[in-house]
Coordinates of C-alpha atoms in Angstrom, one line a residue:
Chain A
M1 CA 77.6 314.1 47.5
V2 CA 76.9 311.0 45.6
K3 CA 73.4 311.2 44.0
M4 CA 71.4 308.0 43.8
N5 CA 70.8 307.3 40.2
L6 CA 67.6 305.3 40.0
D7 CA 67.4 303.4 36.8
P8 CA 64.0 304.2 35.3
L9 CA 63.6 300.7 33.9
Q10 CA 63.5 299.3 37.4
V11 CA 60.6 301.5 38.3
M12 CA 58.6 300.5 35.3
S13 CA 59.2 296.8 35.8
G14 CA 57.4 296.6 39.1
Q15 CA 53.8 295.4 38.5
V16 CA 50.9 297.6 39.4
K17 CA 48.7 295.4 41.6
E18 CA 45.1 296.0 42.3
L19 CA 44.4 298.3 45.2
K20 CA 43.1 296.4 48.2
V21 CA 41.1 297.8 51.1
S22 CA 42.6 297.5 54.5
P23 CA 41.7 294.2 56.1
S24 CA 40.9 295.5 59.5
S25 CA 38.1 297.8 58.6
N26 CA 34.7 297.4 56.9
G27 CA 33.5 294.0 57.8
D28 CA 36.4 291.7 57.2
S29 CA 36.5 289.4 60.2
R30 CA 40.3 289.0 60.3
G31 CA 41.8 291.5 62.7
S32 CA 44.9 289.6 63.6
W33 CA 48.0 291.7 63.7
E34 CA 50.0 289.1 61.8
E35 CA 47.8 289.0 58.7
K36 CA 48.7 292.5 57.7
D37 CA 51.9 291.0 56.2
E38 CA 50.0 289.9 53.1
F39 CA 49.5 293.4 51.8
D40 CA 53.0 294.6 51.6
Q41 CA 53.3 293.7 47.9
D42 CA 50.9 296.3 46.8
H43 CA 53.0 299.3 46.7
L44 CA 55.7 298.1 44.3
G45 CA 54.6 299.8 41.2
L46 CA 53.2 302.8 42.9
T47 CA 56.3 304.1 44.5
T48 CA 59.2 305.7 42.7
K49 CA 61.8 304.1 44.9
P50 CA 63.2 300.6 44.5
K51 CA 61.6 297.9 46.7
L52 CA 63.4 297.2 49.9
P53 CA 64.7 293.7 50.6
K54 CA 63.5 291.4 53.4
P55 CA 65.8 291.8 56.3
E56 CA 66.9 288.2 56.3
N57 CA 68.0 288.3 52.7
A58 CA 69.9 291.6 52.9
V59 CA 73.1 292.6 54.7
T60 CA 71.5 294.8 57.3
I61 CA 73.5 297.6 58.8
A62 CA 72.0 299.3 61.8
V63 CA 73.3 302.7 62.6
S64 CA 72.5 305.0 65.4
S65 CA 71.7 308.7 64.8
R66 CA 74.8 309.8 66.7
V67 CA 77.2 308.1 64.4
L68 CA 75.3 308.7 61.1
F69 CA 75.1 312.4 62.0
R70 CA 76.8 314.9 64.2
T71 CA 74.8 315.7 67.2
E72 CA 77.4 317.0 69.7
R73 CA 75.5 320.2 70.4
E74 CA 72.3 318.3 71.1
Q75 CA 74.2 315.9 73.4
E76 CA 75.5 318.8 75.3
V77 CA 71.9 320.1 75.8
Y78 CA 70.9 316.6 77.0
L79 CA 73.7 316.3 79.5
Q80 CA 73.5 319.8 80.8
K81 CA 69.7 320.4 80.8
G82 CA 68.0 317.0 80.7
V83 CA 65.7 315.2 78.4
E84 CA 62.8 317.6 78.2
E85 CA 65.0 320.6 77.3
Y86 CA 66.9 318.3 74.8
L87 CA 63.7 317.4 73.0
R88 CA 62.4 321.0 73.0
Y89 CA 65.7 322.0 71.4
Q90 CA 65.5 319.3 68.8
I91 CA 62.0 320.3 67.8
E92 CA 63.0 324.0 67.7
H93 CA 65.8 323.1 65.2
E94 CA 63.7 320.6 63.3
N95 CA 64.4 322.2 59.9
E96 CA 68.1 322.3 60.4
P97 CA 69.6 319.1 59.1
F98 CA 72.4 317.5 61.1
A99 CA 75.9 317.4 59.6
P100 CA 77.4 314.1 58.5
G101 CA 78.8 311.9 61.3
P102 CA 81.6 309.3 61.2
A103 CA 79.4 306.6 59.7
F104 CA 78.1 308.8 56.9
P105 CA 80.8 308.1 54.3
F106 CA 80.5 304.4 55.0
V107 CA 76.7 304.5 54.5
K108 CA 77.1 306.5 51.2
A109 CA 79.5 303.9 50.0
L110 CA 77.0 301.1 50.9
E111 CA 74.4 302.9 48.7
A112 CA 76.9 303.1 45.9
V113 CA 77.4 299.4 46.0
N114 CA 73.6 298.9 46.1
T115 CA 73.3 300.9 42.9
R116 CA 75.8 298.7 41.1
L117 CA 74.2 295.5 42.5
R118 CA 70.7 296.6 41.3
E119 CA 72.1 297.2 37.9
L120 CA 73.5 293.7 37.7
Y121 CA 70.8 291.8 39.6
P122 CA 67.6 293.8 39.4
Q123 CA 65.5 291.2 41.1
S124 CA 67.9 290.2 43.9
E125 CA 67.3 291.0 47.6
E126 CA 71.0 290.5 48.4
L127 CA 71.7 294.2 49.0
F128 CA 72.8 296.4 51.9
D129 CA 69.8 297.5 53.9
I130 CA 70.5 300.4 56.2
V131 CA 68.3 300.8 59.2
L132 CA 68.4 303.8 61.6
V133 CA 68.2 302.3 65.1
T134 CA 68.2 304.9 67.8
Y135 CA 67.0 305.2 71.4
N136 CA 65.9 308.7 70.7
H137 CA 62.3 309.7 71.3
A138 CA 60.2 310.0 68.2
H139 CA 60.1 313.7 68.9
V140 CA 63.4 313.8 67.1
G141 CA 61.9 311.8 64.2
I142 CA 61.0 314.7 62.0
R143 CA 64.4 316.3 62.3
L144 CA 66.1 313.0 61.5
I145 CA 63.8 312.4 58.5
N146 CA 64.5 316.0 57.3
T147 CA 68.2 315.3 57.6
I148 CA 68.0 312.1 55.6
N149 CA 66.1 313.9 52.9
H150 CA 68.6 316.8 52.9
H151 CA 71.6 314.4 52.4
N152 CA 69.7 312.3 49.9
L153 CA 70.2 309.1 51.8
F154 CA 68.2 306.1 51.0
I155 CA 67.1 305.1 54.5
E156 CA 63.5 304.0 54.7
R157 CA 63.6 301.9 57.8
F158 CA 64.0 303.0 61.4
C159 CA 63.4 302.3 65.0
M160 CA 63.1 305.1 67.5
T161 CA 62.7 303.3 70.8
G162 CA 62.0 306.3 73.0
G163 CA 64.6 305.3 75.6
S164 CA 64.3 301.5 75.7
S165 CA 67.1 299.2 74.6
P166 CA 67.5 298.8 70.9
I167 CA 69.0 295.3 71.2
G168 CA 65.8 293.4 70.6
Y169 CA 65.2 295.4 67.5
L170 CA 68.7 294.5 66.2
K171 CA 67.8 290.9 66.3
A172 CA 64.3 291.5 64.8
W173 CA 66.0 293.2 61.8
H174 CA 68.6 290.3 61.4
T175 CA 71.3 292.9 61.8
N176 CA 74.7 292.0 60.3
L177 CA 76.5 295.0 61.7
Y178 CA 75.5 297.6 64.4
L179 CA 77.3 300.9 64.7
S180 CA 76.7 303.2 67.7
A181 CA 78.4 305.9 69.7
D182 CA 77.4 304.1 72.9
A183 CA 79.9 301.5 74.0
D184 CA 77.5 299.8 76.4
K185 CA 75.0 299.2 73.7
V186 CA 77.8 297.9 71.5
R187 CA 78.9 295.5 74.2
E188 CA 75.3 294.3 74.7
A189 CA 75.0 293.6 70.9
L190 CA 78.3 291.7 70.9
A191 CA 77.1 289.6 73.8
E192 CA 74.1 288.7 71.7
G193 CA 76.3 287.6 68.8
I194 CA 75.7 290.7 66.7
A195 CA 78.8 292.3 65.0
A196 CA 79.1 295.7 66.5
A197 CA 81.5 298.6 67.0
T198 CA 81.7 301.9 68.7
M199 CA 82.3 305.0 66.5
F200 CA 83.7 308.3 67.4
M201 CA 83.7 311.7 65.7
T202 CA 87.0 312.7 64.3
E203 CA 87.9 316.0 62.7
N204 CA 90.0 316.2 59.6
L205 CA 89.0 313.1 57.9
T206 CA 90.8 312.1 54.8
E207 CA 88.8 311.9 51.7
V208 CA 87.5 308.5 50.8
S209 CA 86.2 306.9 47.6
E210 CA 82.6 307.5 46.6
S211 CA 82.5 304.6 44.3
Q212 CA 84.2 301.8 46.1
L213 CA 83.4 300.6 49.6
R214 CA 86.7 299.9 51.4
V215 CA 86.5 298.1 54.8
A216 CA 89.6 297.3 56.9
F217 CA 89.8 294.8 59.8
D218 CA 92.3 294.1 62.5
G219 CA 92.9 290.4 62.9
D220 CA 93.0 289.2 66.5
A221 CA 89.9 289.8 68.5
V222 CA 88.1 291.2 65.5
L223 CA 88.1 288.7 62.7
F224 CA 89.7 286.0 64.9
S225 CA 89.2 285.2 68.5
D226 CA 91.5 286.8 71.1
E227 CA 93.2 283.5 72.0
S228 CA 96.6 284.6 70.6
E229 CA 96.4 288.0 72.1
R230 CA 95.9 286.3 75.5
I231 CA 99.2 284.5 75.1
F232 CA 100.9 287.7 74.1
K233 CA 99.5 289.6 77.1
A234 CA 100.3 286.8 79.5
H235 CA 103.7 285.6 78.3
G236 CA 105.1 288.3 76.0
L237 CA 106.1 288.5 72.3
D238 CA 108.5 285.6 72.1
K239 CA 106.0 283.2 73.5
F240 CA 103.4 284.6 71.1
F241 CA 105.6 283.9 68.1
E242 CA 106.4 280.4 69.4
H243 CA 102.8 279.6 70.0
E244 CA 101.7 280.8 66.5
R245 CA 104.5 278.8 64.9
D246 CA 103.6 275.7 66.8
N247 CA 99.9 276.1 65.9
E248 CA 100.3 277.3 62.3
D249 CA 98.1 274.6 61.0
T250 CA 95.4 274.9 63.7
L251 CA 92.7 277.3 62.7
L252 CA 92.1 280.3 64.8
D253 CA 88.7 280.6 66.3
H254 CA 86.3 283.1 64.9
G255 CA 85.9 286.7 66.1
P256 CA 82.9 289.0 66.3
L257 CA 83.4 290.6 62.8
K258 CA 84.0 287.4 60.9
G259 CA 80.3 287.2 59.9
F260 CA 80.4 290.7 58.5
L261 CA 83.5 289.9 56.4
E262 CA 81.7 286.8 55.2
A263 CA 78.6 288.9 54.1
L264 CA 80.9 291.3 52.2
G265 CA 82.6 288.3 50.5
K266 CA 79.2 287.0 49.3
L267 CA 78.4 290.3 47.7
Q268 CA 81.9 290.5 46.1
K269 CA 81.3 287.1 44.5
K270 CA 78.2 288.5 42.8
F271 CA 80.3 291.1 41.1
Y272 CA 83.0 288.6 40.2
A273 CA 80.3 286.4 38.6
K274 CA 79.5 289.1 36.2
G275 CA 83.1 289.8 35.3
H276 CA 83.7 292.7 37.7
R277 CA 86.7 291.4 39.6
L278 CA 89.0 294.2 38.7
D279 CA 86.5 297.0 39.3
C280 CA 84.6 295.4 42.2
P281 CA 83.0 298.2 44.3
I282 CA 83.9 296.4 47.5
R283 CA 87.4 296.0 48.7
T284 CA 88.5 294.4 52.0
F285 CA 91.7 294.8 54.0
L286 CA 93.4 293.0 56.8
V287 CA 95.6 295.3 58.8
T288 CA 97.4 293.4 61.5
A289 CA 100.3 293.7 63.9
R290 CA 101.2 290.2 63.0
S291 CA 104.2 289.7 60.8
A292 CA 104.2 288.2 57.4
A293 CA 107.2 286.0 58.1
S294 CA 105.8 284.1 61.0
S295 CA 102.5 284.7 62.8
G296 CA 100.8 286.0 59.7
I297 CA 100.7 282.6 58.1
R298 CA 98.3 281.2 60.7
A299 CA 95.9 284.1 60.0
L300 CA 95.9 283.5 56.2
K301 CA 95.5 279.8 56.6
T302 CA 92.5 280.4 58.8
L303 CA 90.9 282.8 56.4
R304 CA 91.5 280.3 53.5
A305 CA 90.0 277.5 55.5
W306 CA 86.9 279.6 56.2
G307 CA 86.5 280.2 52.5
L308 CA 87.0 283.9 53.0
E309 CA 89.0 286.0 50.6
I310 CA 90.5 289.2 51.8
D311 CA 91.7 291.5 49.0
E312 CA 94.8 292.9 50.8
A313 CA 96.6 291.6 53.9
L314 CA 99.0 294.1 55.5
F315 CA 101.3 292.7 58.1
L316 CA 102.8 295.5 60.1
A317 CA 104.9 293.4 62.4
G318 CA 104.1 295.8 65.2
A319 CA 104.5 299.1 63.3
P320 CA 101.9 301.8 63.9
K321 CA 98.8 301.3 61.8
G322 CA 97.9 305.0 61.2
P323 CA 100.2 305.7 58.3
M324 CA 99.2 302.4 56.5
L325 CA 95.5 303.2 57.0
E326 CA 96.0 306.7 55.7
K327 CA 97.3 305.1 52.5
I328 CA 94.5 302.6 52.3
R329 CA 91.7 305.1 53.1
P330 CA 89.0 302.7 54.2
H331 CA 85.5 304.0 55.0
I332 CA 85.8 302.2 58.3
Y333 CA 88.5 300.3 60.2
F334 CA 87.6 297.8 63.0
D335 CA 90.1 297.3 65.8
D336 CA 89.7 295.9 69.4
Q337 CA 92.3 298.3 70.9
M338 CA 91.5 301.9 71.6
F339 CA 95.2 302.7 71.2
H340 CA 94.9 301.7 67.5
V341 CA 91.5 303.4 67.0
E342 CA 92.9 306.6 68.3
G343 CA 96.0 306.3 66.3
A344 CA 94.0 305.8 63.1
A345 CA 91.8 308.7 63.9
E346 CA 94.8 311.0 64.4
M347 CA 95.7 310.3 60.8
G348 CA 92.3 310.9 59.4
T349 CA 90.8 307.4 59.3
V350 CA 87.4 306.6 60.6
A351 CA 88.1 303.8 63.1
A352 CA 85.5 301.8 65.0
H353 CA 86.2 300.1 68.4
V354 CA 85.2 296.5 68.8
P355 CA 85.1 296.1 72.6
Y356 CA 85.8 292.4 72.6
G357 CA 88.3 290.1 74.3
I358 CA 91.3 290.4 76.6
A359 CA 92.3 293.9 75.3
Q360 CA 89.3 295.4 77.0
K361 CA 90.6 294.6 80.5
H362 CA 93.8 296.4 79.4
N363 CA 91.7 299.3 78.1
L364 CA 89.9 299.6 81.4
K365 CA 93.1 299.5 83.4
Q366 CA 94.6 302.3 81.3
N367 CA 91.5 304.4 81.7
S368 CA 91.3 304.0 85.5
N369 CA 95.0 304.9 85.8
V370 CA 94.6 308.0 83.8
G371 CA 91.4 309.0 85.4
K372 CA 88.6 311.1 83.8
Chain B
M1 CA 18.0 293.5 75.7
V2 CA 20.7 295.8 77.1
S3 CA 21.2 296.4 80.8
T4 CA 23.8 298.4 82.7
I5 CA 24.8 298.0 86.3
Q6 CA 27.0 300.5 88.1
N7 CA 29.8 299.2 90.2
T8 CA 29.3 300.8 93.6
D9 CA 32.8 299.9 94.7
V10 CA 34.3 302.4 92.3
K11 CA 33.9 306.2 92.0
Q12 CA 32.1 307.1 88.8
K13 CA 34.0 309.2 86.3
D14 CA 33.1 312.5 84.8
A15 CA 30.9 311.6 81.9
D16 CA 32.0 314.6 79.8
R17 CA 35.8 314.2 80.2
A18 CA 36.5 310.5 80.8
V19 CA 37.7 308.2 78.1
V20 CA 35.3 305.3 78.1
V21 CA 37.0 302.0 77.2
A22 CA 34.8 298.9 76.9
V23 CA 36.4 295.5 77.3
T24 CA 34.5 292.3 76.9
S25 CA 34.3 290.2 80.1
R26 CA 35.3 287.2 78.0
A27 CA 38.6 288.9 77.4
V28 CA 39.1 289.9 81.0
F29 CA 38.1 286.7 82.7
E30 CA 38.7 283.1 81.9
S31 CA 36.0 280.6 82.7
G32 CA 37.2 278.2 85.3
A33 CA 35.4 275.2 86.8
D34 CA 31.8 275.8 87.6
G35 CA 32.3 275.4 91.3
D36 CA 34.7 278.4 91.5
D37 CA 33.2 281.6 92.7
V38 CA 35.8 283.7 91.0
Y39 CA 36.9 283.6 87.4
G40 CA 40.6 283.2 86.4
M41 CA 42.5 286.1 84.8
G42 CA 42.1 286.4 81.1
V43 CA 44.0 287.9 78.2
A44 CA 43.0 291.5 78.9
F45 CA 43.8 291.4 82.6
P46 CA 47.2 293.0 82.3
L47 CA 45.7 295.7 80.0
L48 CA 43.1 296.6 82.7
Q49 CA 45.9 296.8 85.3
A50 CA 47.8 299.1 82.9
L51 CA 44.8 301.4 82.4
Q52 CA 44.3 301.5 86.2
R53 CA 47.9 302.4 86.7
V54 CA 47.6 305.3 84.3
N55 CA 44.6 306.6 86.3
E56 CA 46.5 306.3 89.5
R57 CA 49.4 308.3 88.2
L58 CA 47.0 310.9 86.6
L59 CA 45.4 311.4 90.0
E60 CA 48.9 311.6 91.7
E61 CA 49.8 314.5 89.4
N62 CA 46.4 316.1 90.0
P63 CA 43.9 314.7 92.5
A64 CA 41.1 316.6 90.7
E65 CA 41.9 315.1 87.3
S66 CA 38.9 314.3 85.2
L67 CA 40.6 313.1 82.1
L68 CA 40.7 309.4 83.2
F69 CA 40.0 306.1 81.7
D70 CA 36.5 304.9 82.4
V71 CA 36.4 301.1 82.1
V72 CA 33.2 299.4 81.2
L73 CA 33.0 295.6 81.2
I74 CA 30.6 294.4 78.5
T75 CA 29.3 290.9 78.4
T76 CA 27.9 289.5 75.2
D77 CA 28.4 285.9 75.8
S78 CA 25.1 284.2 76.7
Q79 CA 26.8 281.8 79.0
Q80 CA 28.5 284.5 81.0
Q81 CA 25.3 286.5 81.0
Q82 CA 23.8 283.8 83.3
Q83 CA 26.7 284.3 85.6
S84 CA 26.4 288.1 85.8
S85 CA 26.8 288.0 89.6
R86 CA 30.0 286.0 89.2
I87 CA 31.4 288.6 86.8
I88 CA 30.6 291.3 89.3
S89 CA 32.0 289.5 92.2
S90 CA 35.2 288.5 90.3
T91 CA 35.7 292.2 89.4
R92 CA 35.4 293.1 93.1
H93 CA 37.6 290.3 94.1
Y94 CA 40.5 291.5 92.0
G95 CA 39.8 295.1 92.9
L96 CA 39.4 296.1 89.2
E97 CA 38.5 299.7 88.5
V98 CA 35.5 298.9 86.4
S99 CA 32.7 301.5 86.7
R100 CA 29.9 299.8 84.9
F101 CA 28.8 296.4 83.7
C102 CA 26.9 296.1 80.5
F103 CA 24.9 293.0 79.5
S104 CA 23.6 292.6 76.1
S105 CA 23.2 290.0 73.4
E106 CA 25.5 289.5 70.3
E107 CA 22.8 291.3 68.2
D108 CA 22.6 294.5 70.2
F109 CA 26.0 294.9 71.9
V110 CA 27.0 297.7 69.5
E111 CA 23.9 299.6 70.7
S112 CA 25.1 299.1 74.2
L113 CA 28.5 300.5 73.3
Q114 CA 26.9 303.6 71.7
K115 CA 24.5 304.1 74.6
N116 CA 27.5 304.1 77.0
N117 CA 29.4 306.6 74.9
V118 CA 32.2 304.1 74.4
Q119 CA 35.3 305.6 72.8
L120 CA 37.3 302.4 72.5
F121 CA 36.1 298.9 72.3
L122 CA 38.5 296.0 73.0
S123 CA 37.6 292.4 72.4
T124 CA 39.3 289.0 71.6
D125 CA 36.5 288.2 69.2
R126 CA 37.4 288.6 65.6
N127 CA 33.8 289.2 64.5
E128 CA 32.9 291.7 67.2
V129 CA 35.7 294.1 66.4
P130 CA 34.7 294.8 62.8
Q131 CA 31.0 294.9 63.7
A132 CA 31.6 297.7 66.2
S133 CA 34.0 299.4 63.9
Q134 CA 31.5 299.5 61.0
K135 CA 29.0 301.3 63.3
G136 CA 31.6 304.0 64.0
V137 CA 33.0 302.7 67.3
L138 CA 36.8 302.6 67.4
S139 CA 37.8 299.0 68.1
A140 CA 40.8 296.8 68.4
L141 CA 41.5 293.1 68.7
L142 CA 43.2 291.8 71.8
D143 CA 45.7 289.1 71.5
R144 CA 47.4 287.0 74.2
Q145 CA 50.7 288.6 75.1
E146 CA 53.9 287.1 76.4
A147 CA 55.4 289.2 79.2
P148 CA 53.0 292.2 78.9
S149 CA 54.5 295.4 80.2
E150 CA 53.3 297.4 83.2
Q151 CA 53.3 300.5 81.1
L152 CA 50.2 301.0 78.9
R153 CA 51.5 300.7 75.3
V154 CA 49.2 301.9 72.6
M155 CA 50.2 301.5 69.0
F156 CA 48.8 303.5 66.0
C157 CA 49.3 302.0 62.6
G158 CA 49.9 304.9 60.3
D159 CA 49.3 303.4 56.9
A160 CA 46.7 300.8 56.6
V161 CA 45.8 302.0 53.2
N162 CA 47.6 304.9 51.6
R163 CA 45.1 306.0 49.0
P164 CA 42.5 308.8 49.3
D165 CA 40.3 307.2 46.7
A166 CA 40.1 303.7 48.1
G167 CA 36.5 303.9 49.1
P168 CA 34.5 305.6 51.8
M169 CA 36.2 306.9 54.9
P170 CA 35.9 304.3 57.7
A171 CA 33.0 305.3 59.9
S172 CA 35.3 305.2 63.0
R173 CA 37.8 307.7 61.7
Q174 CA 36.2 310.5 63.7
A175 CA 36.3 308.3 66.7
A176 CA 39.9 307.5 66.1
Q177 CA 40.8 311.2 65.9
S178 CA 39.1 312.2 69.1
F179 CA 40.5 309.2 71.0
S180 CA 44.0 309.9 69.8
A181 CA 43.7 313.5 70.8
Q182 CA 42.5 312.5 74.3
L183 CA 45.3 310.0 74.6
G184 CA 47.8 312.7 73.6
E185 CA 46.4 315.0 76.2
M186 CA 46.8 312.3 78.9
R187 CA 50.3 311.7 77.8
Q188 CA 51.3 315.3 78.3
R189 CA 50.5 315.0 82.0
F190 CA 53.7 312.9 82.3
G191 CA 57.3 313.5 81.6
M192 CA 59.5 311.9 79.0
S193 CA 60.8 309.1 81.2
D194 CA 58.8 307.0 83.7
S195 CA 55.5 307.6 82.0
P196 CA 52.8 304.9 82.7
L197 CA 51.6 305.4 79.1
S198 CA 53.6 305.1 75.9
I199 CA 52.3 306.1 72.4
V200 CA 53.8 304.2 69.6
L201 CA 53.6 304.8 65.9
M202 CA 54.2 302.1 63.3
T203 CA 54.1 302.5 59.5
S204 CA 54.3 299.1 57.9
H205 CA 54.4 299.7 54.2
G206 CA 55.4 303.3 53.4
G207 CA 58.9 304.6 53.8
R208 CA 60.2 307.5 55.9
E209 CA 57.8 310.1 54.2
S210 CA 54.8 308.0 55.3
C211 CA 56.1 307.9 58.9
G212 CA 57.1 311.6 58.9
G213 CA 53.7 312.5 57.6
A214 CA 52.0 310.5 60.3
L215 CA 54.2 312.0 63.0
R216 CA 53.2 315.5 61.8
T217 CA 49.5 314.7 61.6
L218 CA 49.5 313.2 65.1
R219 CA 51.4 316.2 66.4
S220 CA 48.9 318.5 64.9
R221 CA 46.2 316.7 67.0
G222 CA 48.3 317.2 70.1
V223 CA 49.6 313.7 70.1
N224 CA 53.4 313.5 70.8
V225 CA 54.6 310.0 69.8
D226 CA 57.1 308.3 72.1
E227 CA 58.3 305.6 69.8
A228 CA 58.2 305.3 66.0
Y229 CA 58.9 302.2 63.8
C230 CA 59.0 302.5 60.1
L231 CA 59.1 299.1 58.6
A232 CA 58.9 299.9 54.9
G233 CA 57.7 296.4 54.0
A234 CA 59.7 294.4 56.5
P235 CA 57.8 291.6 58.3
L236 CA 55.7 292.8 61.2
S237 CA 55.8 290.0 63.8
P238 CA 59.5 290.2 64.8
I239 CA 59.2 293.9 65.4
L240 CA 55.8 293.6 67.2
S241 CA 57.1 291.0 69.5
V242 CA 59.7 293.5 70.7
V243 CA 57.4 296.5 70.8
R244 CA 54.7 294.6 72.7
P245 CA 51.8 297.0 72.4
H246 CA 48.7 296.1 74.4
F247 CA 46.7 296.8 71.3
L248 CA 47.0 298.2 67.8
L249 CA 44.8 300.8 66.3
S250 CA 44.7 300.7 62.5
D251 CA 41.1 301.1 61.9
G252 CA 40.3 304.7 61.2
F253 CA 44.0 305.7 61.0
S254 CA 44.5 305.3 57.3
G255 CA 45.5 308.6 55.8
L256 CA 47.4 309.7 58.9
E257 CA 50.3 310.4 56.6
D258 CA 48.4 312.6 54.2

């Protein structure tokens, strides 16, 4: 496990402010809920952990408990025996930490990047901020906190909504990326303009780097809109190539994960500015079925026009993505097609499904043909 | 001068077991034109309805239930005092489950609260709340809400001040403990879903240990929290506007996480 190495200098540099009495007791006439905001500076020097950034300044990653940890057994109890029994089970097993889930290596890598960012920019709030957003009841809270402690994760913020929709909270936290096991919640988030993806547990994951965050994206319907995919699905491959060639100089429209790539790019530039281009702890990949010779050009031109750099672009010209991903070893790979997500998982890559665009109708048709 | 009038429309609650909640009439009713017989609905109106709904559901579960909310309407406003009959008739008009009406002046309203064994005092007045609180009555400020929920949502703030040496224990700490224990007991009458009452914990400054500590403390008092929000310094209002509690209890809850 990666241990968080807190630079002692950072702890000392926080100023110890004077203790203030709570405003809402003992005669102060201000009772308004909003005025409590003023007092959040006071604990800077008194804690041993680094101060957390304001949500709007940070790159906020919201993860649900089911993707951060493995909770299959508990899910079974919930489905078989209902919510009361589920909560009783959770409390009974409160001191047993959950095992890491599919998003766990990704979150660890985010923390590694934060450590490097804090070294280079100790005062900056441009960091990853990881928030646990779950619609679990707070009865599970202690077990989740115990688990976070056990794995030495730096997660200090969470929302346990007790069954109501987490979507409002995602917005309140200025969420840049939401990862959940629940496809419906993910779809809701996407509809609200929040980058989101569904994650699944896979066995036999290949080892990933503990020091460099590696994120891979599919192109169409992930970084870009699904417009080209629509042509392909409606008129076939030849028409697709023709269309792309004819429109080479027209930018593609943006897709749901474009903003997240942008956020990663901003952080990368901070490393470059301090001479860390070669050993940048963030690396991004485009893994697309487009081909380099033809349709790929439009994708690259679009990225360039957006001012986005991607470290490696892999044009597979329709070849399966699994083997390539196995070589890249990203912490997470985003694709809009379950076919590719499953293919990636078979070869040990953590893949997340972005349920966006025309491919979803295709996904649904497939599922209904196969049946449950 | 303090006077109390019983509302004969409403069955009186068991004095030993009921949770007495006093709300100012100024918060419940809005003064309309002088000609009107009945006041308009004020900021606290949805709250009263939510309290009422909890009582209804408690009695559904057990018709002999004695752990109920006992709502008292307290009038401190000298203008409204002159309209005492209007307050009473408005209450009846809306069918509000108010058992008693208290009339007092600004100077002795706290005495009135104490005499009536009030366990929670709710007001829209920013001076009244700390005044009552200083005398040991658990109090909270009411704010206007957009889209208030039907479910009664009570929020405990777990970390107003996180230091044991920050001065004398707030006088209402004992009141806070017993109120939360009663609320916890009420909550247990209902299942996990479809409860008319939701208990929410929020810690605004501390991290997960703060929140974890508060969860444990509340649990040891028999209070099982439904929702928990650990902000660790993030701005409150965006989260509060999603949580939409009817009121916040921070007074007397410092040190929950110890």
